[in-house]
Coordinates of C-alpha atoms in Angstrom, one line a residue:
M1 CA 31.8 39.9 10.4
N2 CA 30.2 43.0 11.8
E3 CA 31.3 46.6 11.6
K4 CA 32.9 46.6 15.0
E5 CA 35.0 43.5 14.2
I6 CA 36.1 45.0 10.8
S7 CA 37.1 48.2 12.5
E8 CA 39.1 46.3 15.1
I9 CA 41.1 44.6 12.3
R10 CA 41.4 47.9 10.3
R11 CA 43.2 49.5 13.3
R12 CA 45.9 46.8 13.0
F13 CA 47.2 48.5 9.9
R14 CA 49.5 50.9 11.6
A15 CA 53.3 50.5 12.0
D16 CA 53.0 50.6 15.8
R17 CA 50.2 48.0 16.0
S18 CA 50.8 45.6 13.1
N19 CA 52.8 42.4 13.2
I20 CA 53.2 42.6 9.4
T21 CA 56.9 42.3 8.7
Y22 CA 56.8 42.0 4.9
V23 CA 54.6 42.1 1.9
R24 CA 54.6 39.8 -1.1
G25 CA 53.2 40.6 -4.5
C26 CA 53.5 40.6 -8.2
Y27 CA 53.2 43.1 -11.1
V28 CA 50.9 42.0 -13.9
N29 CA 50.8 43.8 -17.3
E30 CA 47.9 44.3 -19.6
K31 CA 48.6 40.9 -21.3
R32 CA 48.1 39.1 -18.0
E33 CA 51.8 38.3 -17.8
I34 CA 53.7 38.5 -14.5
L35 CA 56.6 41.0 -15.1
S36 CA 58.0 40.7 -11.6
E37 CA 57.4 39.2 -8.2
F38 CA 58.7 40.7 -4.9
N39 CA 59.0 40.0 -1.2
Q40 CA 59.5 43.3 0.4
S41 CA 60.6 43.7 4.1
L42 CA 58.9 46.6 5.7
A43 CA 61.8 47.0 8.1
L44 CA 64.0 48.1 5.2
L45 CA 61.5 50.8 4.1
S46 CA 61.2 54.4 5.3
Q47 CA 58.4 55.2 7.6
E48 CA 56.5 57.0 4.8
E49 CA 56.9 54.0 2.5
N50 CA 55.8 51.6 5.3
E51 CA 52.7 53.7 6.0
K52 CA 51.8 53.8 2.3
F53 CA 51.9 50.0 2.0
L54 CA 49.7 49.6 5.2
T55 CA 47.3 52.3 3.9
I56 CA 46.8 50.5 0.6
L57 CA 46.1 47.2 2.4
K58 CA 43.7 48.9 4.9
R59 CA 41.6 50.2 2.0
T60 CA 40.7 46.6 1.3
L61 CA 38.7 46.7 4.6
S62 CA 36.8 49.9 3.7
G63 CA 33.4 50.7 2.6
T64 CA 29.9 49.6 3.7
L65 CA 29.2 46.2 5.0
G66 CA 26.9 44.3 2.7
K67 CA 27.7 46.7 -0.2
N68 CA 31.5 46.9 -0.5
L69 CA 32.4 44.2 2.1
L70 CA 30.7 40.9 1.6
D71 CA 30.7 37.8 3.9
L72 CA 31.5 34.6 2.1
S73 CA 30.9 31.2 3.6
F74 CA 32.5 27.8 2.9
T75 CA 30.6 24.5 3.2
T76 CA 31.8 21.8 5.5
Q77 CA 32.8 19.7 2.5
Q78 CA 35.0 22.6 1.2
V79 CA 36.8 23.0 4.5
V80 CA 37.4 19.2 4.7
S81 CA 38.6 18.6 1.2
G82 CA 38.1 21.6 -1.1
A83 CA 41.1 22.5 -3.2
E84 CA 40.3 26.3 -2.9
H85 CA 40.1 26.2 0.9
K86 CA 43.3 24.0 1.0
L87 CA 45.1 26.7 -0.9
L88 CA 43.9 29.5 1.4
M89 CA 44.9 27.5 4.4
A90 CA 48.4 26.8 3.0
L91 CA 48.9 30.5 2.5
R92 CA 47.7 31.4 6.0
D93 CA 49.5 28.5 7.8
S94 CA 52.8 29.3 6.0
A95 CA 52.4 33.0 6.7
L96 CA 52.8 33.5 2.9
K97 CA 56.2 31.7 2.9
D98 CA 55.0 28.8 0.7
P99 CA 56.2 29.9 -2.8
D100 CA 54.0 27.3 -4.6
A101 CA 50.9 28.4 -2.8
V102 CA 51.6 32.0 -3.4
H103 CA 52.2 31.4 -7.1
A104 CA 49.1 29.3 -7.3
L105 CA 47.1 32.2 -5.9
F106 CA 48.6 34.6 -8.4
Q107 CA 47.7 32.4 -11.3
A108 CA 44.1 31.9 -10.0
I109 CA 43.6 35.7 -9.8
I110 CA 45.2 36.4 -13.2
S111 CA 43.1 33.7 -14.9
S112 CA 39.8 35.0 -13.6
L113 CA 40.2 38.8 -12.9
V114 CA 38.5 41.1 -15.5
M115 CA 40.5 44.3 -15.5
E116 CA 42.0 46.6 -18.2
G117 CA 45.6 47.7 -17.9
S118 CA 48.3 46.7 -15.4
Y119 CA 47.8 45.9 -11.8
L120 CA 49.5 44.9 -8.6
I121 CA 48.6 41.9 -6.3
L122 CA 49.6 42.6 -2.7
L123 CA 49.7 40.0 0.1
A124 CA 50.3 40.5 3.8
C125 CA 50.0 38.2 6.8
D126 CA 49.4 39.3 10.4
A127 CA 49.1 37.6 13.8
Y128 CA 46.8 39.4 16.1
D129 CA 47.0 38.6 19.8
I130 CA 43.3 39.3 20.5
P131 CA 42.8 41.3 23.7
Y132 CA 40.2 39.9 26.1
R133 CA 36.9 41.9 26.1
G134 CA 35.1 41.7 29.5
K135 CA 31.4 41.6 30.1
D136 CA 31.4 45.4 30.4
D137 CA 32.6 45.5 26.8
E138 CA 35.9 47.0 28.0
I139 CA 39.1 45.6 26.4
Q140 CA 41.8 44.3 28.7
A141 CA 45.0 44.9 26.8
D142 CA 47.1 42.7 29.2
A143 CA 44.8 39.6 28.8
S144 CA 44.7 37.6 25.6
S145 CA 42.2 35.1 24.5
E146 CA 43.5 33.9 21.1
V147 CA 46.0 34.6 18.4
Y148 CA 44.1 35.4 15.1
T149 CA 46.4 34.7 12.2
Y150 CA 45.1 36.0 8.8
F151 CA 46.3 37.3 5.5
L152 CA 45.0 40.0 3.3
C153 CA 45.0 40.2 -0.5
S154 CA 44.7 43.6 -2.3
I155 CA 44.4 44.0 -6.1
C156 CA 45.4 47.5 -7.2
P157 CA 45.4 49.1 -10.7
I158 CA 48.6 50.7 -11.8
K159 CA 48.0 53.9 -13.7
P160 CA 50.2 56.5 -15.4
T161 CA 50.5 60.0 -14.0
K162 CA 49.0 62.8 -16.0
P163 CA 51.3 65.1 -18.0
A164 CA 52.4 68.1 -16.0
L165 CA 54.8 71.0 -16.0
G166 CA 57.2 71.0 -13.1
Y167 CA 59.5 73.7 -11.6
D168 CA 63.1 73.0 -10.8
M169 CA 64.2 75.3 -8.0
Q170 CA 67.9 74.7 -8.5
E171 CA 67.9 75.4 -12.2
N172 CA 65.1 78.0 -11.9
V173 CA 63.3 76.6 -15.0
F174 CA 60.1 74.9 -15.9
H175 CA 60.2 71.6 -17.7
D176 CA 58.0 68.5 -18.5
L177 CA 57.7 66.0 -15.7
R178 CA 58.2 62.5 -17.0
T179 CA 55.3 60.1 -16.9
D180 CA 55.4 57.7 -14.1
W181 CA 53.4 54.7 -12.9
V182 CA 51.6 54.8 -9.5
V183 CA 49.7 52.3 -7.5
S184 CA 46.0 53.2 -7.2
P185 CA 43.7 52.1 -4.3
P186 CA 42.5 48.5 -4.5
V187 CA 39.5 47.6 -6.6
C188 CA 39.0 44.3 -5.0
G189 CA 40.5 41.9 -2.5
F190 CA 39.8 39.7 0.5
L191 CA 40.7 38.7 4.0
F192 CA 41.0 35.1 5.2
P193 CA 39.9 33.6 7.5
A194 CA 37.0 35.7 8.8
F195 CA 37.1 37.3 12.2
D196 CA 33.6 36.4 13.6
D197 CA 32.7 36.9 17.3
R198 CA 36.3 38.2 17.7
S199 CA 37.6 34.8 16.8
T200 CA 39.0 32.8 13.9
N201 CA 36.3 31.4 11.5
L202 CA 37.9 29.1 9.0
Y203 CA 34.4 28.7 7.4
G204 CA 34.3 32.3 6.3
A205 CA 36.1 35.0 4.3
L206 CA 35.5 38.8 3.8
Y207 CA 35.5 39.9 0.2
Y208 CA 36.0 43.5 -0.9
T209 CA 34.8 45.3 -4.0
K210 CA 35.1 49.0 -4.7
D211 CA 32.5 48.9 -7.5
V212 CA 29.0 48.1 -6.1
K213 CA 27.8 47.4 -9.7
E214 CA 30.4 44.8 -10.4
G215 CA 31.6 42.1 -8.0
Q216 CA 34.0 40.2 -10.2
D217 CA 31.9 37.0 -10.2
A218 CA 34.5 34.9 -12.0
L219 CA 37.2 35.9 -9.5
V220 CA 34.9 34.9 -6.5
E221 CA 34.0 31.6 -8.1
T222 CA 37.7 30.8 -8.8
L223 CA 39.1 31.7 -5.4
F224 CA 36.2 30.5 -3.2
H225 CA 34.1 28.2 -5.4
T226 CA 31.0 29.8 -4.0
Q227 CA 28.0 31.6 -5.5
P228 CA 29.0 35.3 -5.6
P229 CA 26.6 37.7 -3.8
M230 CA 24.4 39.8 -6.0
P231 CA 26.1 43.3 -6.4
A232 CA 24.5 46.0 -4.3
A233 CA 23.4 48.0 -7.4
A234 CA 21.7 44.9 -8.9
Q235 CA 19.9 44.2 -5.5
K236 CA 18.5 47.7 -5.5
E237 CA 17.3 47.5 -9.1
S238 CA 15.7 44.1 -8.6
F239 CA 14.0 45.2 -5.4
Q240 CA 12.5 48.3 -7.1
T241 CA 11.2 46.1 -10.0
I242 CA 9.7 43.5 -7.6
L243 CA 8.0 46.2 -5.5
G244 CA 6.6 48.0 -8.6
D245 CA 5.3 44.7 -10.1
A246 CA 3.7 43.6 -6.8
L247 CA 1.9 46.9 -6.3
G248 CA 0.8 47.1 -9.9
D249 CA -1.7 49.9 -10.7
E250 CA -1.8 50.9 -7.0
S251 CA 1.9 51.8 -7.0
S252 CA 1.3 55.4 -6.0
Y253 CA 3.7 58.1 -4.7
Q254 CA 2.2 57.8 -1.3
V255 CA 2.6 54.1 -1.0
V256 CA 6.1 53.8 -2.3
Q257 CA 7.2 56.8 -0.2
A258 CA 5.6 55.2 2.8
V259 CA 7.4 51.9 2.2
H260 CA 10.8 53.6 1.9
G261 CA 10.0 55.7 4.9
E262 CA 9.3 52.6 7.0
L263 CA 12.6 51.0 5.8
R264 CA 14.5 54.2 6.7
D265 CA 12.9 54.1 10.2
I266 CA 14.0 50.5 10.7
L267 CA 17.6 51.5 9.8
E268 CA 17.5 54.5 12.2
E269 CA 16.2 52.3 15.0
H270 CA 18.9 49.7 14.4
K271 CA 21.6 52.5 14.4
A272 CA 20.2 53.9 17.7
S273 CA 20.3 50.5 19.3
R274 CA 24.1 50.3 18.7
D275 CA 23.6 46.6 17.8
P276 CA 27.0 45.5 16.4
Q277 CA 25.4 42.8 14.2
P278 CA 24.5 44.0 10.7
L279 CA 20.8 44.6 10.0
V280 CA 19.4 42.1 7.4
L281 CA 15.8 42.2 6.1
S282 CA 13.9 39.0 5.2
K283 CA 11.1 38.8 2.7
E284 CA 8.7 38.4 5.7
A285 CA 10.0 41.6 7.3
V286 CA 9.5 43.5 4.0
G287 CA 6.1 41.9 3.7
R288 CA 5.1 43.3 7.1
V289 CA 6.3 46.7 6.0
L290 CA 4.1 46.5 2.9
A291 CA 1.1 45.5 4.9
D292 CA 1.6 48.4 7.3
C293 CA 1.7 50.8 4.3
G294 CA -1.7 49.6 3.1
A295 CA -0.7 46.8 0.6
T296 CA -3.3 44.1 0.1
E297 CA -2.6 40.4 1.0
E298 CA -2.4 39.6 -2.8
Q299 CA 0.2 42.3 -3.2
V300 CA 2.3 41.1 -0.3
D301 CA 2.1 37.5 -1.7
A302 CA 3.2 38.8 -5.1
F303 CA 6.1 40.6 -3.6
A304 CA 7.1 37.4 -1.7
S305 CA 7.1 35.4 -4.9
G306 CA 9.2 37.9 -6.8
Y307 CA 11.6 38.2 -3.9
A308 CA 12.1 34.5 -3.7
A309 CA 12.6 34.2 -7.4
S310 CA 15.3 37.0 -7.5
F311 CA 17.1 36.6 -4.2
G312 CA 16.1 33.2 -2.8
A313 CA 13.3 32.5 -0.3
D314 CA 15.6 32.6 2.7
A315 CA 17.9 35.3 1.6
G316 CA 18.4 38.5 3.6
L317 CA 19.0 42.0 2.2
H318 CA 20.9 44.8 3.7
P319 CA 18.5 47.7 3.8
R320 CA 21.1 50.2 2.7
N321 CA 21.4 48.3 -0.6
V322 CA 17.7 48.8 -1.5
V323 CA 16.8 52.2 0.0
D324 CA 18.5 55.6 -0.2
T325 CA 18.6 57.1 3.3
K326 CA 19.8 60.5 2.2
Q327 CA 17.4 61.5 -0.5
L328 CA 14.1 60.8 -2.2
E329 CA 14.2 60.8 -6.0
I330 CA 11.3 61.3 -8.3
A331 CA 12.1 61.0 -12.0
T332 CA 10.5 61.2 -15.4
A333 CA 12.2 60.8 -18.8
D334 CA 13.1 64.5 -18.8
V335 CA 12.9 65.7 -15.2
T336 CA 14.5 64.5 -11.9
I337 CA 13.5 65.9 -8.5
R338 CA 15.6 65.1 -5.4
L339 CA 14.7 66.1 -1.9
S340 CA 15.4 65.1 1.7
P341 CA 13.3 62.1 2.8
D342 CA 12.1 64.3 5.7
R343 CA 10.4 66.7 3.3
S344 CA 8.5 64.2 1.2
D345 CA 5.4 66.3 2.2
L346 CA 6.4 69.0 -0.3
V347 CA 5.5 66.7 -3.2
E348 CA 2.1 65.5 -4.4
T349 CA 0.8 64.0 -7.6
R350 CA -2.3 65.1 -9.4
V351 CA -4.2 64.7 -12.6
I352 CA -5.4 68.1 -14.0
D353 CA -7.5 68.2 -17.2
G354 CA -6.4 64.7 -18.0
A355 CA -2.7 65.4 -17.7
R356 CA -0.5 64.0 -14.9
Y357 CA 1.5 66.4 -12.8
I358 CA 4.1 66.3 -10.0
L359 CA 3.6 69.3 -7.8
V360 CA 6.3 70.6 -5.5
R361 CA 5.3 73.2 -2.9
A362 CA 7.8 76.1 -3.1
E363 CA 8.0 77.5 0.4
D364 CA 11.5 79.1 0.2
Q365 CA 13.2 81.2 -2.5
V366 CA 13.2 79.6 -6.0
T367 CA 16.2 80.0 -8.4
V368 CA 16.7 79.2 -12.0
N369 CA 20.3 78.5 -12.9
G370 CA 21.2 80.4 -9.7
V371 CA 18.9 83.4 -10.5
P372 CA 16.1 84.1 -8.0
I373 CA 12.7 84.2 -9.5
H374 CA 9.2 85.2 -8.3
I375 CA 6.2 83.0 -8.7
S376 CA 3.0 85.0 -9.0

């Protein structure tokens, strides 16, 4: 799925646009026991309660594509005879009305999810009458091309409210507010089937994780029986290590800054092109960037070998997972310098009397703990 398709489905989660008539779910305690199951009709709720349910569900489609939102694919064999795909299809085809399938999903999540404390599993099914989009990219609301039926699963921690002092206007007194339990935004979840090329794709699902450092590998393996994608934070760390090892002793500030600058330029060009398809970098594309920045053929080959070993020879990386577009960070064990990538010219490295220095040109006012100082 691309960003435009995800946004199109996100807009469904409003009371005046959604065909979601009820939500199913269960409340799981810290001992992994189901305390209660429910099937809540949205028609019986107030407008505020209805909107809160839809807002929670919509959060499962938030974040950055390739970082928080990950495309998962099923093999042909899984679609034909895989038990995990059969369960997802039963949930979707029954519009979550098959109690055995719903309970099987609950048990699969509970058995594999790693989470402290209590949590809520929320399920909702929607049927989207997809408006036809013409060649001019304009949507024709009165023309439909397909009905996209999908369901969304959100897994939300349940946390106690903080102790507080409340004021009772009728009694004109202050008193302790009792501790209550509230539903927090989802930490993970998924949409099935995928919405690719504005159409149903039974070979795909969209997985959500709030934490880019932890993708809940066991949960992905249990629900989809597929190799979980490497978390975004791990991708960045691996990329940095591979780049440093490939450049070796020639890994200078100028070269590394130039490589990251080239990658940022590629991101900006893709953004300016308004291409709805997500930008993915191959090892060959990064190799060309290295060569453009002065890396030798041996260094490019070393990077390609490290890339293939860590990510896979044919794997693609989302550039936003490996390069920070907002800041350039230079760090030692004791000092960290952060600056805008556009002002990398303010920094240079030198060796003075045998000691290594990072020099930052101070063009504007300099402060120490907020106090202006003069450099003479």
